[in-house]
Every structure is written in C-alpha cells, then in structure tokens.
Short mmCIF file of C-alpha atoms in Angstrom, two decimals:
data_model
loop_
_atom_site.label_atom_id
_atom_site.label_comp_id
_atom_site.label_asym_id
_atom_site.label_seq_id
_atom_site.Cartn_x
_atom_site.Cartn_y
_atom_site.Cartn_z
CA UNK R 340 6.03 8.45 -25.61
CA UNK R 341 2.70 10.16 -24.76
CA UNK R 342 1.75 11.65 -21.35
CA UNK R 343 -1.82 12.45 -22.28
CA UNK R 344 -4.87 11.84 -20.37
CA UNK R 345 -5.80 8.27 -19.78
CA UNK R 346 -8.85 8.85 -17.71
CA UNK R 347 -10.89 11.73 -16.05
CA UNK R 348 -13.80 11.45 -13.75
CA UNK R 349 -15.30 12.80 -10.60
CA UNK R 350 -14.97 11.25 -7.21
CA UNK R 351 -14.26 11.88 -3.56
CA UNK R 352 -10.87 11.54 -1.80
CA UNK R 353 -9.78 11.30 1.73
CA UNK R 354 -6.04 11.18 2.95
CA UNK R 355 -5.04 8.95 5.88
CA UNK R 356 -1.63 9.06 7.50
CA UNK R 357 -0.28 5.54 8.09
CA UNK R 358 2.91 6.72 10.14
CA UNK R 359 5.28 5.02 7.79
CA UNK R 360 8.65 6.64 7.11
CA UNK R 361 9.57 8.37 3.80
CA UNK R 362 9.80 11.98 2.53
CA UNK R 363 8.60 11.91 -1.14
CA UNK R 364 7.13 14.88 -2.88
CA UNK R 365 3.85 13.09 -2.89
CA UNK R 366 3.92 12.59 0.80
CA UNK R 367 4.54 16.41 1.26
CA UNK R 368 1.61 17.29 -1.04
CA UNK R 369 -0.62 14.79 0.85
CA UNK R 370 0.35 16.27 4.32
CA UNK R 371 -0.66 19.74 2.93
CA UNK R 372 -3.99 18.41 1.84
CA UNK R 373 -4.62 16.61 5.11
CA UNK R 374 -3.73 19.85 7.05
CA UNK R 375 -6.39 21.75 5.04
CA UNK R 376 -9.23 19.15 4.80
CA UNK R 377 -8.48 16.70 7.68
CA UNK R 378 -10.18 13.38 7.41
CA UNK R 379 -13.22 14.35 5.31
CA UNK R 380 -14.19 13.14 1.94
CA UNK R 381 -13.54 15.89 -0.47
CA UNK R 382 -15.38 15.96 -3.97
CA UNK R 383 -13.45 16.87 -7.03
CA UNK R 384 -12.16 15.72 -10.39
CA UNK R 385 -9.43 12.77 -10.88
CA UNK R 386 -7.29 12.79 -13.97
CA UNK R 387 -4.88 9.90 -14.65
CA UNK R 388 -1.98 10.26 -16.96
CA UNK R 389 0.82 7.79 -17.64
CA UNK R 390 3.01 9.51 -14.92
CA UNK R 391 0.52 11.21 -12.44
CA UNK R 392 -2.79 11.07 -10.76
CA UNK R 393 -4.05 14.63 -10.52
CA UNK R 394 -6.96 15.74 -8.25
CA UNK R 395 -8.56 19.13 -8.28
CA UNK R 396 -11.03 19.58 -5.38
CA UNK R 397 -14.39 21.31 -5.96
CA UNK R 398 -13.87 23.48 -2.97
CA UNK R 399 -10.39 24.80 -3.96
CA UNK R 400 -11.04 28.13 -2.32
CA UNK R 401 -9.48 26.72 1.03
CA UNK R 402 -6.00 26.92 -0.20
CA UNK R 403 -5.40 23.70 -2.00
CA UNK R 404 -5.64 24.08 -5.72
CA UNK R 405 -4.56 20.51 -6.95
CA UNK R 406 -2.89 17.40 -5.78
CA UNK R 407 -0.33 15.80 -8.21
CA UNK R 408 0.46 12.31 -7.10
CA UNK R 409 3.56 10.88 -8.83
CA UNK R 410 2.80 7.32 -9.85
CA UNK R 411 6.51 6.51 -8.87
CA UNK R 412 5.66 7.17 -5.20
CA UNK R 413 2.72 4.86 -5.14
CA UNK R 414 3.73 1.41 -3.75
CA UNK R 415 0.44 -0.40 -4.00
CA UNK R 416 -3.14 -0.09 -5.52
CA UNK R 417 -5.83 -1.73 -3.22
CA UNK R 418 -9.63 -2.19 -3.69
CA UNK R 419 -11.92 -2.45 -0.80
CA UNK R 420 -14.46 -5.26 -0.53
CA UNK R 421 -17.58 -3.14 0.05
CA UNK R 422 -20.74 -4.47 -1.14
CA UNK R 423 -22.24 -1.46 -2.79
CA UNK R 424 -19.59 1.18 -2.90
CA UNK R 425 -15.89 0.14 -3.31
CA UNK R 426 -13.03 2.37 -2.55
CA UNK R 427 -9.55 2.41 -4.01
CA UNK R 428 -6.45 2.94 -1.71
CA UNK R 429 -3.28 4.18 -3.18
CA UNK R 430 -0.42 3.70 -0.65
CA UNK R 431 2.69 5.85 -0.58
CA UNK R 432 5.50 5.70 2.11
CA UNK R 433 3.52 7.71 4.75
CA UNK R 434 -0.02 7.85 3.44
CA UNK R 435 -3.19 6.03 2.14
CA UNK R 436 -4.92 8.08 -0.57
CA UNK R 437 -8.60 6.87 -0.65
CA UNK R 438 -10.60 7.30 -3.74
CA UNK R 439 -14.43 6.80 -3.90
CA UNK R 440 -15.80 6.87 -7.45
CA UNK R 441 -18.36 5.16 -9.65
CA UNK R 442 -16.75 2.04 -11.41
CA UNK R 443 -14.05 1.81 -8.78
CA UNK R 444 -12.75 -1.66 -9.85
CA UNK R 445 -12.17 -0.45 -13.44
CA UNK R 446 -10.56 2.74 -12.16
CA UNK R 447 -8.34 0.78 -9.90
CA UNK R 448 -7.31 -1.56 -12.89
CA UNK R 449 -6.38 1.45 -14.95
CA UNK R 450 -4.26 2.96 -12.21
CA UNK R 451 -2.55 -0.30 -11.57
CA UNK R 452 -2.00 -0.63 -15.33
CA UNK R 453 -0.38 2.88 -15.47
CA UNK R 454 1.76 2.00 -12.48
CA UNK R 455 2.93 -1.16 -14.02
CA UNK R 456 3.80 0.46 -17.34
CA UNK R 457 5.63 3.19 -15.60
CA UNK R 458 7.77 0.61 -13.60
CA UNK R 459 8.55 -1.22 -16.77
CA UNK R 460 9.87 1.85 -18.50
CA UNK R 461 11.78 2.65 -15.57
CA UNK R 462 13.43 -0.79 -15.37
CA UNK R 463 14.48 -0.65 -19.09
CA UNK R 464 16.44 2.58 -18.71
#
C-alpha cells in the first residue's frame, strides 16, 4: 500500500472551534494552531496523502511548523456554496478546518475520496 502524495497545492486555512466534545490528536494540533493564529486566514501549502492532510504555513516563524490532520479524525467534508470563491470545511470532533484554494470542488472531492478509501481499508481489517 502506498502512502505517497496524492495532491499538493497552495491555499489559505482557518480553524474554527465548534465546541463539540472529543480529544483526538488532530483536535489538539488544531487547538495549538488556533492559539497562535486565532481566526485569521493563513497562507501555506496543503499536501494530501492517503492517511493525512498536511499543512505548512508560509509564516511558520511564529511557532507552528506544520499541521498534520489525520484523516481518521475527519468526520465530514463540506463545500461552501459561494459564487466566486468556494471553501472546504473539514469537520473533526471539536473543530472546523476551513480551506480556501483554487479548484476547491476538485480538492474537496480528492479529500473525500481519500477519506472513503481509508474508511474502507479500516473496515476490512
């Protein structure tokens, strides 16, 4: 089984706390990111593998080097209905991870597909 890069592109992310319950590693990472950057859109590079969505901010000098979202912790992939610029929302137990990037619908589909494949592999074990 290959865990290579499925996609890599630039984009902006923002983390929103939804107040749900849960304590996954991904939620801990998102709490730390939110403590550093608040509710601002942060530019950087997104890289999707079959297991993770990695994000490296362009301004990593502020203490956050990289986010590593485990796709196991993502419950839903949402696409906003904006006219010009659509955003993707990745929901975890406690957060909504917003992604703004070119070709957002195609990116959302790639993430959802990777998530489906991961769940299928997990069910067959």
